[in-house]
Coordinates of C-alpha atoms and ligand atoms in Angstrom, one line a residue:
M1474 CA 81.3 134.8 -3.4
K1475 CA 81.1 137.3 -6.1
V1476 CA 78.8 135.0 -7.7
F1477 CA 76.2 135.3 -5.3
K1478 CA 76.6 138.8 -4.7
V1479 CA 75.8 139.3 -8.6
A1480 CA 72.8 136.7 -8.0
G1481 CA 71.3 138.7 -5.4
I1482 CA 71.6 142.1 -6.7
F1483 CA 69.8 140.1 -9.9
L1484 CA 66.9 139.0 -7.2
F1485 CA 66.4 142.5 -5.4
I1486 CA 65.8 143.7 -9.1
I1487 CA 63.5 141.4 -9.7
L1488 CA 62.0 141.8 -6.3
A1489 CA 61.7 145.4 -6.7
G1490 CA 60.2 144.9 -10.6
L1491 CA 57.5 142.7 -9.0
V1492 CA 56.9 145.2 -6.3
M1493 CA 56.9 148.3 -9.3
M1494 CA 54.2 146.0 -10.8
G1495 CA 51.7 145.4 -8.5
Y1496 CA 52.4 149.2 -7.4
L1497 CA 51.3 150.3 -11.0
N1498 CA 48.6 147.7 -11.5
L1499 CA 46.6 148.3 -8.1
Q1500 CA 46.7 152.2 -8.7
D1501 CA 43.5 154.1 -8.9
R1502 CA 42.5 154.6 -12.8
H1503 CA 40.4 157.2 -11.8
P1504 CA 41.4 159.5 -8.9
G1505 CA 38.8 161.5 -6.9
Y1506 CA 36.2 160.1 -9.1
N1507 CA 32.4 159.7 -7.5
A1508 CA 29.3 159.7 -9.8
D1509 CA 27.4 160.7 -6.5
L1510 CA 23.9 161.9 -8.1
K1511 CA 20.5 162.5 -7.0
I1512 CA 17.9 164.3 -9.0
I1513 CA 14.3 164.0 -7.2
A1514 CA 11.9 164.5 -10.0
K1515 CA 8.8 166.8 -9.1
H1516 CA 6.8 167.3 -12.8
P1517 CA 5.7 164.7 -14.8
S1518 CA 5.7 165.7 -17.9
G1519 CA 6.1 164.7 -21.4
L1520 CA 9.1 162.0 -22.7
K1521 CA 11.3 161.9 -25.4
A1522 CA 12.8 158.4 -26.2
G1523 CA 16.0 157.8 -28.6
F1524 CA 17.5 154.3 -29.2
A1525 CA 20.8 153.0 -31.4
A1526 CA 22.1 149.6 -32.2
L1527 CA 25.9 149.8 -32.8
K1528 CA 28.1 146.6 -33.6
I1529 CA 31.1 145.7 -31.3
T1530 CA 31.9 142.6 -32.7
P1531 CA 35.6 141.6 -32.9
E1532 CA 37.6 140.6 -36.1
V1533 CA 38.5 137.0 -35.4
P1534 CA 41.2 135.5 -37.3
D1535 CA 39.2 132.3 -39.8
R1536 CA 42.2 130.2 -40.1
W1537 CA 41.2 128.1 -36.6
V1538 CA 38.1 127.1 -38.3
D1539 CA 37.9 124.1 -39.6
A1540 CA 36.0 122.8 -43.2
N1541 CA 32.6 122.5 -41.0
G1542 CA 33.1 125.7 -39.7
D1543 CA 32.9 123.7 -36.4
A1544 CA 35.5 124.5 -33.2
K1545 CA 38.4 121.4 -33.2
Y1546 CA 37.6 119.8 -30.0
N1547 CA 38.8 116.9 -28.5
E1548 CA 36.6 114.6 -26.7
K1549 CA 39.2 112.7 -25.2
D1550 CA 41.8 115.1 -23.7
G1551 CA 39.2 117.6 -23.3
D1552 CA 41.4 120.2 -25.1
Y1553 CA 40.8 122.2 -28.2
Y1554 CA 43.6 122.1 -31.3
I1555 CA 45.0 124.7 -32.9
D1556 CA 47.1 124.2 -36.2
G1557 CA 47.3 127.5 -37.7
N1558 CA 49.0 130.5 -36.5
N1559 CA 48.9 134.4 -37.6
N1560 CA 51.8 135.0 -39.2
G1561 CA 53.5 132.9 -36.2
K1562 CA 51.9 134.6 -33.9
F1563 CA 49.4 133.3 -32.0
D1564 CA 47.2 136.1 -31.0
P1565 CA 43.3 134.8 -30.8
V1566 CA 40.3 136.3 -29.5
W1567 CA 39.8 134.9 -26.2
I1568 CA 36.4 133.9 -25.5
A1569 CA 35.4 134.5 -22.2
G1570 CA 33.4 132.2 -19.8
F1571 CA 34.0 128.5 -18.4
S1572 CA 37.6 128.7 -18.8
N1573 CA 40.9 129.4 -19.8
N1574 CA 42.5 128.7 -23.5
K1575 CA 39.4 129.0 -25.8
P1576 CA 40.4 130.8 -28.9
A1577 CA 37.5 131.9 -30.8
N1578 CA 37.2 130.3 -34.2
G1579 CA 34.7 132.4 -35.9
V1580 CA 31.7 134.6 -35.5
H1581 CA 28.2 133.0 -35.5
D1582 CA 26.1 136.4 -34.6
D1583 CA 27.4 140.0 -34.3
L1584 CA 27.6 141.5 -30.8
W1585 CA 26.6 144.9 -29.9
A1586 CA 26.6 148.0 -27.8
R1587 CA 22.5 148.8 -27.6
T1588 CA 21.4 152.4 -25.9
M1589 CA 17.9 153.2 -24.4
I1590 CA 17.8 157.3 -23.9
L1591 CA 15.2 158.9 -21.9
D1592 CA 14.0 162.2 -21.7
D1593 CA 11.6 164.1 -19.5
G1594 CA 12.8 167.5 -20.5
E1595 CA 14.9 168.1 -17.3
T1596 CA 16.6 164.9 -17.1
R1597 CA 18.3 162.6 -19.4
L1598 CA 19.2 159.1 -19.0
A1599 CA 21.0 156.8 -21.2
I1600 CA 20.9 152.9 -20.1
V1601 CA 23.7 151.1 -22.6
V1602 CA 23.9 147.2 -22.7
V1603 CA 26.8 145.9 -24.1
D1604 CA 27.2 141.8 -25.2
A1605 CA 30.0 141.4 -23.0
I1606 CA 31.0 138.9 -19.6
G1607 CA 31.0 142.3 -17.4
F1608 CA 32.3 145.6 -18.3
M1609 CA 34.0 146.5 -15.2
H1610 CA 33.7 150.2 -13.3
D1611 CA 36.7 151.6 -14.5
D1612 CA 36.0 151.5 -18.4
V1613 CA 32.6 152.6 -17.5
V1614 CA 34.1 155.6 -16.5
D1615 CA 36.3 155.6 -19.1
V1616 CA 33.6 155.9 -21.5
R1617 CA 32.0 158.3 -19.2
K1618 CA 35.0 160.6 -19.6
M1619 CA 35.0 160.1 -23.4
I1620 CA 31.0 161.7 -23.2
P1621 CA 30.9 165.3 -24.2
V1622 CA 28.9 167.4 -21.4
E1623 CA 26.5 168.9 -24.3
W1624 CA 25.0 165.7 -24.8
G1625 CA 23.2 166.5 -21.8
L1626 CA 22.8 163.3 -20.3
N1627 CA 22.8 163.3 -16.4
Y1628 CA 23.5 160.0 -16.5
V1629 CA 25.0 157.0 -18.3
L1630 CA 24.4 153.9 -17.3
I1631 CA 26.1 150.9 -18.4
A1632 CA 25.1 146.7 -18.4
S1633 CA 26.9 144.1 -19.6
T1634 CA 24.5 141.2 -20.9
H1635 CA 26.9 138.2 -19.1
V1636 CA 27.3 136.6 -22.3
H1637 CA 29.8 133.3 -21.8
E1638 CA 30.3 133.6 -25.7
G1639 CA 32.4 136.7 -26.7
P1640 CA 35.7 138.2 -25.9
D1641 CA 37.6 138.6 -22.5
M1642 CA 36.8 142.2 -21.5
M1643 CA 37.9 141.9 -18.2
G1644 CA 41.6 139.7 -18.6
I1645 CA 40.9 136.4 -16.7
W1646 CA 40.3 134.4 -19.7
G1647 CA 43.4 134.4 -21.5
K1648 CA 45.3 131.4 -22.8
H1649 CA 46.1 130.2 -19.0
P1650 CA 45.4 131.9 -15.5
L1651 CA 48.4 133.9 -15.4
E1652 CA 47.9 135.9 -18.9
S1653 CA 45.1 138.3 -19.7
G1654 CA 42.7 137.7 -22.4
V1655 CA 42.2 141.4 -22.8
D1656 CA 42.8 142.9 -26.3
S1657 CA 43.7 146.8 -25.6
D1658 CA 42.9 147.9 -29.0
Y1659 CA 39.6 145.8 -29.1
M1660 CA 38.9 147.6 -25.3
K1661 CA 39.6 150.9 -27.3
F1662 CA 37.2 150.3 -30.0
V1663 CA 34.4 148.8 -27.6
K1664 CA 34.4 152.1 -25.5
E1665 CA 34.1 154.1 -28.6
Q1666 CA 31.4 152.2 -30.1
I1667 CA 29.4 152.8 -26.9
V1668 CA 30.1 156.5 -26.9
N1669 CA 28.8 156.3 -30.8
S1670 CA 26.0 154.3 -29.7
V1671 CA 25.1 157.0 -27.4
E1672 CA 25.3 159.6 -29.7
T1673 CA 23.2 158.2 -32.5
A1674 CA 20.6 157.4 -29.8
V1675 CA 20.5 161.1 -28.5
G1676 CA 20.5 162.0 -32.2
Q1677 CA 17.4 159.6 -32.5
M1678 CA 14.8 161.5 -29.7
V1679 CA 11.5 162.1 -30.8
A1680 CA 8.2 162.2 -28.0
A1681 CA 7.2 159.0 -27.0
R1682 CA 5.0 156.6 -24.7
L1683 CA 6.2 153.7 -22.6
E1684 CA 4.0 150.4 -22.5
V1685 CA 4.8 148.6 -19.9
S1686 CA 4.0 144.6 -19.5
E1687 CA 5.4 141.5 -17.5
D1688 CA 4.8 137.7 -17.8
L1689 CA 6.1 136.5 -14.5
T1690 CA 5.5 133.1 -14.8
G1691 CA 6.1 132.3 -18.3
A1692 CA 10.1 131.4 -18.9
S1693 CA 10.3 129.6 -15.6
D1694 CA 10.6 126.4 -16.9
Q1695 CA 13.7 127.6 -18.8
V1696 CA 16.1 128.6 -15.7
K1697 CA 17.7 126.5 -13.3
D1698 CA 19.1 126.9 -10.1
T1699 CA 22.0 125.3 -9.8
R1700 CA 22.6 126.5 -5.8
Q1701 CA 20.5 126.2 -2.5
P1702 CA 18.1 127.8 -2.0
E1703 CA 16.0 127.6 -4.6
V1704 CA 15.1 131.3 -5.4
F1705 CA 15.0 132.5 -9.3
D1706 CA 14.6 135.9 -10.6
S1707 CA 12.4 134.3 -13.4
G1708 CA 9.9 136.7 -14.5
L1709 CA 10.1 138.3 -17.9
R1710 CA 9.4 142.3 -17.5
F1711 CA 9.4 144.8 -20.6
I1712 CA 9.1 148.3 -21.8
K1713 CA 7.9 149.1 -25.3
V1714 CA 9.1 152.7 -26.0
V1715 CA 6.5 153.7 -29.0
N1716 CA 7.0 156.9 -30.8
K1717 CA 3.9 159.0 -30.0
E1718 CA 3.3 160.2 -33.5
S1719 CA 3.5 157.5 -35.7
D1720 CA 2.5 154.6 -32.8
E1721 CA 5.8 153.0 -33.9
A1722 CA 7.7 151.0 -31.6
L1723 CA 11.5 152.9 -31.5
G1724 CA 12.4 149.9 -29.1
S1725 CA 12.1 148.2 -26.3
L1726 CA 14.0 146.7 -23.2
L1727 CA 13.8 142.9 -22.5
S1728 CA 14.4 142.2 -18.8
W1729 CA 15.0 138.6 -17.5
G1730 CA 17.4 136.8 -15.1
N1731 CA 19.3 134.1 -16.5
H1732 CA 23.0 133.1 -17.4
P1733 CA 23.7 134.0 -21.1
E1734 CA 25.3 130.5 -21.4
T1735 CA 23.0 128.0 -22.9
L1736 CA 25.8 126.9 -25.8
W1737 CA 27.9 126.3 -23.0
S1738 CA 31.6 125.6 -22.6
R1739 CA 32.6 124.0 -26.4
N1740 CA 31.5 127.0 -28.4
L1741 CA 34.2 128.8 -30.1
L1742 CA 32.3 130.8 -32.1
V1743 CA 31.7 134.8 -31.1
S1744 CA 27.8 134.9 -30.2
S1745 CA 25.3 136.7 -27.7
D1746 CA 23.9 133.5 -27.1
F1747 CA 20.1 133.6 -26.8
P1748 CA 19.7 137.1 -26.4
H1749 CA 20.7 137.4 -30.0
F1750 CA 17.8 134.8 -30.9
F1751 CA 15.7 137.1 -28.6
R1752 CA 16.0 140.7 -29.7
E1753 CA 15.6 139.1 -33.5
G1754 CA 12.3 137.9 -32.7
V1755 CA 11.0 140.9 -31.2
E1756 CA 12.5 143.0 -33.6
K1757 CA 11.8 141.0 -37.0
G1758 CA 9.3 138.0 -35.8
V1759 CA 9.3 134.8 -34.6
F1760 CA 9.8 132.2 -37.8
S1761 CA 9.1 128.5 -37.7
A1762 CA 11.5 127.0 -40.8
D1763 CA 10.9 129.8 -42.8
S1764 CA 7.3 130.7 -42.2
L1765 CA 6.6 134.0 -39.6
V1766 CA 4.4 132.4 -36.9
K1767 CA 4.6 135.7 -35.0
E1768 CA 5.1 139.5 -36.2
G1769 CA 8.4 141.4 -34.3
I1770 CA 7.5 145.2 -33.3
G1771 CA 10.7 146.9 -35.1
G1772 CA 12.7 149.3 -33.4
V1773 CA 15.9 148.4 -31.4
A1774 CA 15.6 145.4 -28.8
M1775 CA 17.7 145.4 -25.4
Y1776 CA 18.5 142.9 -23.5
I1777 CA 18.9 143.5 -20.3
N1778 CA 20.0 140.5 -17.2
G1779 CA 18.4 140.9 -13.5
A1780 CA 19.8 138.5 -11.0
V1781 CA 21.9 136.1 -12.3
G1782 CA 24.1 135.0 -9.3
G1783 CA 23.5 131.5 -7.3
L1784 CA 23.3 130.4 -9.9
M1785 CA 20.8 131.1 -12.7
C1786 CA 21.3 129.3 -15.7
T1787 CA 20.2 126.9 -18.7
H1788 CA 22.3 124.1 -17.9
P1789 CA 23.4 121.2 -20.1
T1790 CA 21.2 119.0 -18.0
H1791 CA 18.1 121.3 -18.6
A1792 CA 16.1 120.7 -21.6
I1793 CA 14.6 123.5 -23.5
S1794 CA 11.3 122.2 -25.7
D1795 CA 11.6 123.5 -29.3
P1796 CA 8.0 126.0 -29.4
F1797 CA 7.3 124.2 -32.8
T1798 CA 8.3 120.5 -32.9
G1799 CA 8.0 120.4 -29.6
Q1800 CA 11.3 118.8 -29.7
S1801 CA 13.0 118.2 -25.8
I1802 CA 16.9 119.8 -26.7
S1803 CA 19.1 119.6 -23.5
E1804 CA 22.6 119.4 -25.5
P1805 CA 23.6 123.1 -25.7
S1806 CA 24.2 123.9 -29.5
F1807 CA 22.8 126.7 -31.3
E1808 CA 19.3 124.8 -31.8
K1809 CA 18.9 124.9 -28.3
A1810 CA 19.9 128.5 -28.1
V1811 CA 17.3 129.2 -30.9
A1812 CA 13.9 127.3 -29.3
Q1813 CA 15.1 129.7 -26.2
G1814 CA 14.8 132.7 -27.9
N1815 CA 11.7 131.8 -30.0
K1816 CA 10.2 130.9 -26.5
L1817 CA 11.4 134.1 -25.1
S1818 CA 10.2 135.9 -27.9
L1819 CA 6.9 134.8 -28.4
L1820 CA 6.1 135.4 -24.2
A1821 CA 7.1 138.5 -24.6
L1822 CA 5.5 139.7 -28.3
K1823 CA 2.4 138.1 -26.8
A1824 CA 2.8 140.4 -23.2
M1825 CA 3.2 143.8 -25.2
E1826 CA -0.2 142.7 -27.3
Q1827 CA -1.8 144.3 -23.8
P1828 CA 0.6 146.5 -21.8
Q1829 CA -0.3 146.8 -18.4
E1830 CA 0.6 150.3 -18.3
T1831 CA 1.3 153.4 -20.5
I1832 CA 2.8 155.5 -19.3
E1833 CA 2.5 159.0 -21.7
E1834 CA 4.0 161.5 -18.6
A1835 CA 6.4 160.6 -16.0
E1836 CA 9.4 162.6 -14.2
I1837 CA 12.8 160.9 -14.0
S1838 CA 14.2 160.2 -10.6
I1839 CA 18.1 159.2 -10.1
L1840 CA 19.7 158.3 -6.9
V1841 CA 23.3 157.3 -7.5
R1842 CA 25.9 156.2 -5.0
T1843 CA 30.1 155.4 -5.7
I1844 CA 30.9 152.8 -3.0
E1845 CA 34.3 151.0 -1.9
L1846 CA 34.1 147.3 -1.6
P1847 CA 36.8 145.1 0.2
I1848 CA 38.5 142.5 -1.8
N1849 CA 39.0 139.8 0.6
N1850 CA 39.5 136.9 -1.9
N1851 CA 43.1 136.2 -2.5
M1852 CA 43.0 135.5 -6.2
F1853 CA 40.6 138.4 -6.8
R1854 CA 43.7 140.2 -5.2
L1855 CA 46.5 138.2 -6.8
A1856 CA 45.0 138.8 -10.1
A1857 CA 44.6 142.6 -9.8
S1858 CA 48.1 142.9 -8.4
L1859 CA 49.5 141.2 -11.7
G1860 CA 47.5 143.3 -13.9
I1861 CA 45.5 140.1 -15.1
L1862 CA 42.1 141.6 -13.8
N1863 CA 42.4 145.3 -15.5
R1864 CA 41.4 147.1 -12.4
G1865 CA 42.7 149.8 -10.1
T1866 CA 42.4 149.5 -6.3
T1867 CA 41.1 152.7 -3.8
G1868 CA 42.9 152.3 -0.6
W1869 CA 44.8 148.7 0.2
M1870 CA 42.7 146.0 -1.6
K1871 CA 39.4 148.2 -1.6
M1872 CA 37.8 148.5 -5.2
R1873 CA 35.0 151.8 -6.4
S1874 CA 32.1 150.5 -7.9
E1875 CA 28.4 152.0 -8.0
L1876 CA 24.6 151.2 -6.7
A1877 CA 21.8 153.2 -8.2
V1878 CA 18.1 153.8 -8.2
I1879 CA 16.2 154.8 -10.6
Q1880 CA 12.5 155.9 -11.1
I1881 CA 10.1 156.7 -14.2
G1882 CA 6.8 156.9 -13.0
A1883 CA 4.8 153.3 -12.5
I1884 CA 8.5 152.0 -13.1
S1885 CA 11.6 151.8 -11.3
F1886 CA 15.3 150.3 -11.7
I1887 CA 17.5 149.4 -9.3
A1888 CA 21.2 149.3 -10.4
V1889 CA 23.2 146.3 -9.2
P1890 CA 27.4 145.9 -9.6
G1891 CA 27.7 142.1 -10.3
E1892 CA 25.7 138.8 -10.1
I1893 CA 23.6 139.2 -7.2
Y1894 CA 21.8 136.1 -5.3
P1895 CA 17.8 136.2 -6.5
E1896 CA 16.8 135.6 -2.9
I1897 CA 18.5 139.1 -1.9
V1898 CA 16.3 140.5 -4.6
N1899 CA 12.9 138.7 -4.4
G1900 CA 13.0 137.0 -0.1
G1901 CA 14.1 133.9 1.0
V1902 CA 17.6 134.5 2.1
E1903 CA 18.3 131.3 4.8
A1904 CA 20.7 130.5 7.6
P1905 CA 21.3 127.3 6.9
A1906 CA 23.1 125.3 9.8
G1907 CA 27.3 124.6 8.4
A1908 CA 27.0 128.3 7.1
D1909 CA 30.7 129.7 8.0
F1910 CA 29.1 132.6 10.4
G1911 CA 26.0 130.8 11.9
I1912 CA 24.4 134.0 11.5
E1913 CA 20.5 135.3 10.9
P1914 CA 19.7 136.6 7.3
V1915 CA 21.5 139.6 7.0
E1916 CA 20.2 141.0 3.7
V1917 CA 16.5 141.6 4.8
P1918 CA 14.1 143.0 4.0
S1919 CA 14.2 141.7 0.4
L1920 CA 15.3 144.9 -2.6
R1921 CA 12.4 144.4 -4.3
E1922 CA 10.0 145.3 -1.8
G1923 CA 11.9 148.2 -1.1
M1924 CA 11.6 149.5 -4.3
P1925 CA 8.8 152.1 -5.5
G1926 CA 6.1 151.9 -8.2
K1927 CA 4.4 148.8 -9.7
Y1928 CA 6.9 147.6 -12.4
K1929 CA 10.0 146.8 -10.9
F1930 CA 13.1 146.0 -12.5
V1931 CA 16.5 145.0 -11.6
L1932 CA 19.7 145.4 -13.6
G1933 CA 22.3 142.8 -12.8
L1934 CA 26.2 143.3 -13.9
A1935 CA 25.3 147.4 -14.0
N1936 CA 28.2 149.8 -14.3
D1937 CA 30.5 146.9 -13.2
E1938 CA 31.0 143.3 -12.9
I1939 CA 32.3 142.3 -9.2
G1940 CA 31.2 138.5 -9.0
Y1941 CA 28.4 136.9 -7.1
I1942 CA 27.2 139.0 -4.4
I1943 CA 26.1 136.0 -2.1
P1944 CA 24.0 136.5 1.3
K1945 CA 26.4 136.6 4.5
S1946 CA 24.2 133.9 6.4
Q1947 CA 25.0 131.3 3.3
W1948 CA 28.5 131.6 3.2
D1949 CA 30.4 128.4 3.0
V1950 CA 33.7 127.5 1.9
K1951 CA 34.6 126.1 6.0
P1952 CA 33.3 122.7 6.8
P1953 CA 30.6 121.4 7.8
F1954 CA 28.7 122.4 4.8
T1955 CA 25.2 123.4 4.2
Y1956 CA 22.5 121.6 3.2
G1957 CA 24.1 118.4 3.6
R1958 CA 27.2 119.0 1.2
D1959 CA 30.1 117.0 1.5
K1960 CA 32.2 119.7 -0.3
A1961 CA 31.9 123.5 -0.3
P1962 CA 29.4 125.0 -2.9
Y1963 CA 30.5 126.6 -6.1
G1964 CA 30.2 130.3 -5.9
E1965 CA 32.7 132.2 -2.7
E1966 CA 35.9 131.5 -5.3
N1967 CA 34.0 134.3 -7.4
S1968 CA 32.9 137.0 -4.8
L1969 CA 34.9 140.0 -3.5
G1970 CA 34.0 138.4 0.0
P1971 CA 31.3 137.9 2.5
E1972 CA 30.6 141.6 3.3
T1973 CA 30.1 142.3 -0.3
A1974 CA 26.0 141.3 -0.2
P1975 CA 25.7 143.5 3.4
V1976 CA 27.2 146.3 2.3
I1977 CA 25.3 146.4 -1.2
H1978 CA 22.0 145.4 0.5
A1979 CA 22.5 148.2 3.3
E1980 CA 23.3 151.0 0.5
L1981 CA 20.6 150.1 -1.3
I1982 CA 17.9 150.0 1.4
Q1983 CA 19.1 153.2 2.0
M1984 CA 19.1 154.9 -0.9
L1985 CA 15.4 153.3 -1.8
R1986 CA 14.3 154.9 1.1
E1987 CA 15.3 158.4 0.1
L1988 CA 13.7 158.0 -3.3
N1989 CA 10.2 156.7 -1.4
T1990 CA 10.7 159.4 1.3
N1991 CA 11.4 162.1 -0.7
D1992 CA 9.2 160.7 -3.9
H1993 CA 7.0 163.7 -4.9
L1994 CA 7.0 165.3 -2.1
V1995 CA 10.5 167.3 -1.4
V1996 CA 11.6 169.5 -3.7
E1997 CA 15.1 169.0 -4.1
E1998 CA 17.6 168.8 -7.0
I1999 CA 21.4 168.1 -6.0
N2000 CA 24.2 167.2 -8.5
Ligands
ZN802 ZN1 28.1 134.5 -13.9

């Protein structure tokens, strides 16, 4: 009997410990935080801009690289072999994306925190892009709290490129599903570097003009949609920011909608994938072998992703043709990512030569709304409770996130906190037979229809990474399945739930209406 009593006490202690751990893990990291903001600008005026690029490359122990610098991947059992250890401690940089247990074997190219500051004399906006799989809202708020008010920033938007070949910054890509892949020292370093990049960019500000250009069709052959309906966000949109005095490029914003995962699942070298070669091409020029084919514009190029859900990628079955050799490359490799980067750079440099709009004077309007989203996904609930997914909750199984709409003259941005399906952005939400709710499309009209200005940039994974944002009428986990499938489509397991898209769409439409009705009419500024 005594044994049972002791066992019972032990069990009680373990259970109490688990409950306590869950309680602590789910605690709100930023109680009372609210980013709500409404700045409706009234007077177009001369713009200032500044850029910065700071490295956030992790330190990767090189002892897991073999003699050729290649990953040790075994074809036969599909596993990685690690034959070294870090003084008896196996503590690698875990690569995020695809699957667990992917220790980095080296660094192919540096990862970055890149910042653009725009200022109309009254309002100062920072757009930061980080080479990360995702940078969650709690971390965004941590960074904002580190930025001194003296830097005069009204809003700091932090997006991630969604690269699938860099360190885990979210927690779900550790050695196994029950172990976080996040290194807290590295996260601290990334946050400090973001702050440093904002400070540097503020210090670089000079009078500037914006040159806007688009190529809405040129890159559409480089993306595959792996889930019906086939809707893309494959238009390329560019803002070249030029020093007004010297005519030199300060930097550029390169916007496209595609997963940076061309290198796919077996690469174990840290890299920012095709965005690296895209940025390099735009800055330094495009080279065929060693000869310069097209001159770059200089400055700091920033790649920012668009609507990548549902699922936009350069799949291993999707070939990229090398722009110089004409060779068709399907197999994931750096060669493929280089070819893609070169193609994108050539399109960008060509489009930028003849800007469709030059903005000398403009006003910056910003609307920001803090939202709460229900966590209906049981795996996300578990991951958050166990502290694997490192983010707090607000109330019972809800998480705080954020939406923003921004207008700068003829340019508008919407900031979406995850991977939105392109049909919500560009139109084409369907109500296929077999869908779980049997309802008409909810997320209509399309977001782009509601956006003001001529040039409409959709910024994905902005200020958060909440996973897939799936049209409710296409939600499909129960049989019968949509589009004649014999099993459930891929996607829902990486979404907070079926209410995510309706909430985000309705809020954004409402915010866009507010911006449109107030646009240049109402004299109002609320902080
Ligand atoms: Zn993704």
